Amino acid sequence: MEKIVEHLKCRIDEKYILKGESMANHTTYKIGGNADIFVIPQNKEELIYCIKVCRENRAEYFILGRGSNLLVSDDGFRGVIINIEDNISKIEVNDDEIYAEAGAGLINVSYKAYINSLSGMEFACGIPGTVGGAVYMNAGAYGGEMKQIVTEVEALDQNNEVKVIYNDEMRFDYRYSAIQDANYVVLSVKIKLTKGEKEEIKNIRERLRLHRQNGQPLDLPNAGSVFKRPEGHYPGKMIEDAGLKGYTIGGAQISEKHANFIVNTGDATAKNVIELIKYIQDEVYNLYGVQLKVEVKMLGEFE
Ligand SMILES: Cc1cc2nc3c(=O)[nH]c(=O)nc-3n(C[C@H](O)[C@H](O)[C@H](O)COP(=O)(O)OP(=O)(O)OC[C@H]3O[C@@H](n4cnc5c(N)ncnc54)[C@H](O)[C@@H]3O)c2cc1C
């Protein structure tokens, strides 16, 4: 790893190369052991450089946005975390189009759309990830999803070439995009919206905000929905009907407010969360014969 640090130092200011950084500081679960190296490139060129260094030296690396859909092992990560957040987050509005760099907060982009009377991104006003993470996940809520608004994705491919990928090539599906299999890194995104009435957009945003506030445990660390929706079912309802709300393992608890959320009540470990996930999957399978699939991404070694 020292060799990687030396390479990174050639282009990245040392203060942006952290060693033994706790991932609990970088995930909304506030869980996770240390990463060997945690690097924060300050622009797209530095980002591409970091990825090249890792690839050319065959070092394990992981692209991290806001860590809002991520469970990191208690043992952390043996490799390089490349963090794309506020450091690479330019947002530009051109008529009914928005250009956003991968680290821009989805909430900020949605707000910018509203300020410019652009409709179509209200669904994203409470999703706490980055644009890059949202494209990777095809994030969505209340009937809206990234698939409907993204026109172009600028990405770094496996050969370190910058490519433009158009919407119809992205194979967007429920919490899926082609980026997940292609090992690409999202650099920026173009989004197309429609001109709307500012007051109307404001009202929709407010309605969705209240819905989220009333229905989700926003006061405790979590990573959003734990399980994907199986065809014809709602995991939250199945888990609640199974009587599991409030069930706790260590510091990890099935939220009393929304049963498809696991919350960190203070000292939860990744092991606690994994055990709780397995427990829920077994209970739901035994009751309904439905195998729940996990939406949250996992990083590091789990038993
Ligand atoms: C309170 C709360 C509410 C939520 N509500 C919703 C919701 O309504 N709808 C929804 O869909 N999700 C929701 N989420 C989950 C989460 O916010 C989204 O999945 C979000 O898109 C993840 O973005 P991120 O930047 O945090 O990604 P991270 O968690 O950092 O990463 C997730 C995955 O994306 C990859 N990735 C991140 N950036 C890039 C990039 N630039 N290029 C390539 N790969 C990248 C990572 O490697 C990782 O595999 C919620 C989470 C919380 C905590």
JSON list of C-alpha atoms and ligand atoms in Angstrom, two decimals, residues 26 28 47 62-70 84 102-103 106 123 126-142 175 179 184-187 212 216-218 222-225 261 295 297, ligand 1:
[
{"chain": "A", "resi": 26, "resn": "HIS", "atom": "CA", "xyz": [-18.33, 8.12, 5.84]},
{"chain": "A", "resi": 28, "resn": "THR", "atom": "CA", "xyz": [-25.00, 7.07, 6.95]},
{"chain": "A", "resi": 47, "resn": "LEU", "atom": "CA", "xyz": [-10.20, 11.31, -9.80]},
{"chain": "A", "resi": 62, "resn": "PHE", "atom": "CA", "xyz": [-13.95, 1.27, -4.15]},
{"chain": "A", "resi": 63, "resn": "ILE", "atom": "CA", "xyz": [-15.83, 4.36, -5.32]},
{"chain": "A", "resi": 64, "resn": "LEU", "atom": "CA", "xyz": [-17.65, 5.99, -2.43]},
{"chain": "A", "resi": 65, "resn": "GLY", "atom": "CA", "xyz": [-20.32, 8.66, -2.71]},
{"chain": "A", "resi": 66, "resn": "ARG", "atom": "CA", "xyz": [-22.16, 9.66, 0.48]},
{"chain": "A", "resi": 67, "resn": "GLY", "atom": "CA", "xyz": [-22.20, 6.08, 1.77]},
{"chain": "A", "resi": 68, "resn": "SER", "atom": "CA", "xyz": [-25.99, 6.27, 2.08]},
{"chain": "A", "resi": 69, "resn": "ASN", "atom": "CA", "xyz": [-26.61, 2.83, 0.58]},
{"chain": "A", "resi": 70, "resn": "LEU", "atom": "CA", "xyz": [-23.64, 1.05, 2.07]},
{"chain": "A", "resi": 84, "resn": "ILE", "atom": "CA", "xyz": [-16.50, 11.48, -4.78]},
{"chain": "A", "resi": 102, "resn": "ALA", "atom": "CA", "xyz": [-20.86, 12.82, -9.88]},
{"chain": "A", "resi": 103, "resn": "GLY", "atom": "CA", "xyz": [-20.32, 14.10, -6.35]},
{"chain": "A", "resi": 106, "resn": "LEU", "atom": "CA", "xyz": [-29.02, 14.62, -5.36]},
{"chain": "A", "resi": 123, "resn": "PHE", "atom": "CA", "xyz": [-38.96, 12.67, -6.25]},
{"chain": "A", "resi": 126, "resn": "GLY", "atom": "CA", "xyz": [-35.07, 13.63, 0.09]},
{"chain": "A", "resi": 127, "resn": "ILE", "atom": "CA", "xyz": [-32.63, 11.03, -1.28]},
{"chain": "A", "resi": 128, "resn": "PRO", "atom": "CA", "xyz": [-29.36, 11.71, 0.54]},
{"chain": "A", "resi": 129, "resn": "GLY", "atom": "CA", "xyz": [-26.90, 10.28, -2.02]},
{"chain": "A", "resi": 130, "resn": "THR", "atom": "CA", "xyz": [-24.69, 11.72, -4.73]},
{"chain": "A", "resi": 131, "resn": "VAL", "atom": "CA", "xyz": [-25.67, 11.92, -8.38]},
{"chain": "A", "resi": 132, "resn": "GLY", "atom": "CA", "xyz": [-23.07, 9.23, -9.17]},
{"chain": "A", "resi": 133, "resn": "GLY", "atom": "CA", "xyz": [-24.48, 6.88, -6.54]},
{"chain": "A", "resi": 134, "resn": "ALA", "atom": "CA", "xyz": [-28.01, 7.62, -7.74]},
{"chain": "A", "resi": 135, "resn": "VAL", "atom": "CA", "xyz": [-27.17, 6.75, -11.35]},
{"chain": "A", "resi": 136, "resn": "TYR", "atom": "CA", "xyz": [-25.36, 3.58, -10.24]},
{"chain": "A", "resi": 137, "resn": "MET", "atom": "CA", "xyz": [-28.42, 2.55, -8.19]},
{"chain": "A", "resi": 138, "resn": "ASN", "atom": "CA", "xyz": [-31.09, 4.06, -10.46]},
{"chain": "A", "resi": 139, "resn": "ALA", "atom": "CA", "xyz": [-32.36, 5.65, -7.27]},
{"chain": "A", "resi": 140, "resn": "GLY", "atom": "CA", "xyz": [-36.03, 6.45, -7.14]},
{"chain": "A", "resi": 141, "resn": "ALA", "atom": "CA", "xyz": [-39.01, 7.27, -4.97]},
{"chain": "A", "resi": 142, "resn": "TYR", "atom": "CA", "xyz": [-42.72, 8.07, -5.24]},
{"chain": "A", "resi": 175, "resn": "ARG", "atom": "CA", "xyz": [-32.28, -0.22, -8.45]},
{"chain": "A", "resi": 179, "resn": "ILE", "atom": "CA", "xyz": [-22.67, 0.81, -14.44]},
{"chain": "A", "resi": 184, "resn": "TYR", "atom": "CA", "xyz": [-17.39, 2.07, -14.90]},
{"chain": "A", "resi": 185, "resn": "VAL", "atom": "CA", "xyz": [-17.04, 5.19, -12.77]},
{"chain": "A", "resi": 186, "resn": "VAL", "atom": "CA", "xyz": [-19.63, 7.92, -13.20]},
{"chain": "A", "resi": 187, "resn": "LEU", "atom": "CA", "xyz": [-17.96, 11.32, -13.72]},
{"chain": "A", "resi": 212, "resn": "ARG", "atom": "CA", "xyz": [-40.70, 10.97, 4.30]},
{"chain": "A", "resi": 216, "resn": "GLN", "atom": "CA", "xyz": [-39.04, 7.14, 7.86]},
{"chain": "A", "resi": 217, "resn": "PRO", "atom": "CA", "xyz": [-36.70, 7.03, 10.88]},
{"chain": "A", "resi": 218, "resn": "LEU", "atom": "CA", "xyz": [-34.69, 10.09, 9.87]},
{"chain": "A", "resi": 222, "resn": "ASN", "atom": "CA", "xyz": [-29.71, 4.15, 8.56]},
{"chain": "A", "resi": 223, "resn": "ALA", "atom": "CA", "xyz": [-29.12, 3.41, 4.88]},
{"chain": "A", "resi": 224, "resn": "GLY", "atom": "CA", "xyz": [-32.64, 3.72, 3.51]},
{"chain": "A", "resi": 225, "resn": "SER", "atom": "CA", "xyz": [-34.58, 0.63, 2.44]},
{"chain": "A", "resi": 261, "resn": "PHE", "atom": "CA", "xyz": [-35.31, 0.25, 7.62]},
{"chain": "A", "resi": 295, "resn": "GLU", "atom": "CA", "xyz": [-30.73, -3.39, -1.72]},
{"chain": "A", "resi": 297, "resn": "LYS", "atom": "CA", "xyz": [-24.42, -2.63, -0.97]},
{"chain": "B", "resi": 1, "resn": "LIG", "atom": "C1", "xyz": [-32.65, 8.22, 4.93]},
{"chain": "B", "resi": 1, "resn": "LIG", "atom": "C2", "xyz": [-32.41, 7.59, 3.59]},
{"chain": "B", "resi": 1, "resn": "LIG", "atom": "C3", "xyz": [-33.40, 7.60, 2.63]},
{"chain": "B", "resi": 1, "resn": "LIG", "atom": "C4", "xyz": [-33.19, 7.02, 1.38]},
{"chain": "B", "resi": 1, "resn": "LIG", "atom": "N1", "xyz": [-34.19, 7.04, 0.45]},
{"chain": "B", "resi": 1, "resn": "LIG", "atom": "C5", "xyz": [-33.99, 6.50, -0.77]},
{"chain": "B", "resi": 1, "resn": "LIG", "atom": "C6", "xyz": [-35.03, 6.53, -1.75]},
{"chain": "B", "resi": 1, "resn": "LIG", "atom": "O1", "xyz": [-36.10, 7.06, -1.54]},
{"chain": "B", "resi": 1, "resn": "LIG", "atom": "N2", "xyz": [-34.78, 5.94, -2.95]},
{"chain": "B", "resi": 1, "resn": "LIG", "atom": "C7", "xyz": [-33.58, 5.34, -3.23]},
{"chain": "B", "resi": 1, "resn": "LIG", "atom": "O2", "xyz": [-33.41, 4.83, -4.36]},
{"chain": "B", "resi": 1, "resn": "LIG", "atom": "N3", "xyz": [-32.58, 5.30, -2.32]},
{"chain": "B", "resi": 1, "resn": "LIG", "atom": "C8", "xyz": [-32.75, 5.87, -1.10]},
{"chain": "B", "resi": 1, "resn": "LIG", "atom": "N4", "xyz": [-31.74, 5.83, -0.17]},
{"chain": "B", "resi": 1, "resn": "LIG", "atom": "C9", "xyz": [-30.47, 5.14, -0.49]},
{"chain": "B", "resi": 1, "resn": "LIG", "atom": "C10", "xyz": [-29.36, 6.01, -1.10]},
{"chain": "B", "resi": 1, "resn": "LIG", "atom": "O3", "xyz": [-29.49, 7.36, -0.72]},
{"chain": "B", "resi": 1, "resn": "LIG", "atom": "C11", "xyz": [-29.33, 5.91, -2.63]},
{"chain": "B", "resi": 1, "resn": "LIG", "atom": "O4", "xyz": [-29.13, 4.58, -3.06]},
{"chain": "B", "resi": 1, "resn": "LIG", "atom": "C12", "xyz": [-28.22, 6.78, -3.22]},
{"chain": "B", "resi": 1, "resn": "LIG", "atom": "O5", "xyz": [-28.38, 6.84, -4.61]},
{"chain": "B", "resi": 1, "resn": "LIG", "atom": "C13", "xyz": [-26.80, 6.28, -2.91]},
{"chain": "B", "resi": 1, "resn": "LIG", "atom": "O6", "xyz": [-25.88, 7.30, -3.25]},
{"chain": "B", "resi": 1, "resn": "LIG", "atom": "P1", "xyz": [-24.49, 7.44, -2.48]},
{"chain": "B", "resi": 1, "resn": "LIG", "atom": "O7", "xyz": [-23.74, 8.55, -3.10]},
{"chain": "B", "resi": 1, "resn": "LIG", "atom": "O8", "xyz": [-24.70, 7.54, -1.02]},
{"chain": "B", "resi": 1, "resn": "LIG", "atom": "O9", "xyz": [-23.82, 6.05, -2.86]},
{"chain": "B", "resi": 1, "resn": "LIG", "atom": "P2", "xyz": [-22.91, 5.13, -1.92]},
{"chain": "B", "resi": 1, "resn": "LIG", "atom": "O10", "xyz": [-23.75, 4.56, -0.83]},
{"chain": "B", "resi": 1, "resn": "LIG", "atom": "O11", "xyz": [-21.67, 5.84, -1.56]},
{"chain": "B", "resi": 1, "resn": "LIG", "atom": "O12", "xyz": [-22.56, 3.96, -2.95]},
{"chain": "B", "resi": 1, "resn": "LIG", "atom": "C14", "xyz": [-23.58, 3.10, -3.43]},
{"chain": "B", "resi": 1, "resn": "LIG", "atom": "C15", "xyz": [-23.02, 2.33, -4.64]},
{"chain": "B", "resi": 1, "resn": "LIG", "atom": "O13", "xyz": [-22.83, 3.25, -5.71]},
{"chain": "B", "resi": 1, "resn": "LIG", "atom": "C16", "xyz": [-21.48, 3.18, -6.18]},
{"chain": "B", "resi": 1, "resn": "LIG", "atom": "N5", "xyz": [-21.09, 4.52, -6.62]},
{"chain": "B", "resi": 1, "resn": "LIG", "atom": "C17", "xyz": [-21.21, 5.69, -5.93]},
{"chain": "B", "resi": 1, "resn": "LIG", "atom": "N6", "xyz": [-20.78, 6.72, -6.67]},
{"chain": "B", "resi": 1, "resn": "LIG", "atom": "C18", "xyz": [-20.37, 6.20, -7.85]},
{"chain": "B", "resi": 1, "resn": "LIG", "atom": "C19", "xyz": [-19.79, 6.76, -9.04]},
{"chain": "B", "resi": 1, "resn": "LIG", "atom": "N7", "xyz": [-19.55, 8.07, -9.17]},
{"chain": "B", "resi": 1, "resn": "LIG", "atom": "N8", "xyz": [-19.49, 5.92, -10.07]},
{"chain": "B", "resi": 1, "resn": "LIG", "atom": "C20", "xyz": [-19.71, 4.58, -9.96]},
{"chain": "B", "resi": 1, "resn": "LIG", "atom": "N9", "xyz": [-20.24, 4.00, -8.86]},
{"chain": "B", "resi": 1, "resn": "LIG", "atom": "C21", "xyz": [-20.56, 4.80, -7.82]},
{"chain": "B", "resi": 1, "resn": "LIG", "atom": "C22", "xyz": [-20.67, 2.69, -4.99]},
{"chain": "B", "resi": 1, "resn": "LIG", "atom": "O14", "xyz": [-19.45, 2.09, -5.40]},
{"chain": "B", "resi": 1, "resn": "LIG", "atom": "C23", "xyz": [-21.65, 1.71, -4.35]},
{"chain": "B", "resi": 1, "resn": "LIG", "atom": "O15", "xyz": [-21.58, 0.45, -4.97]},
{"chain": "B", "resi": 1, "resn": "LIG", "atom": "C24", "xyz": [-31.93, 6.41, 1.09]},
{"chain": "B", "resi": 1, "resn": "LIG", "atom": "C25", "xyz": [-30.92, 6.41, 2.07]},
{"chain": "B", "resi": 1, "resn": "LIG", "atom": "C26", "xyz": [-31.14, 7.00, 3.30]},
{"chain": "B", "resi": 1, "resn": "LIG", "atom": "C27", "xyz": [-30.03, 7.01, 4.30]}
]
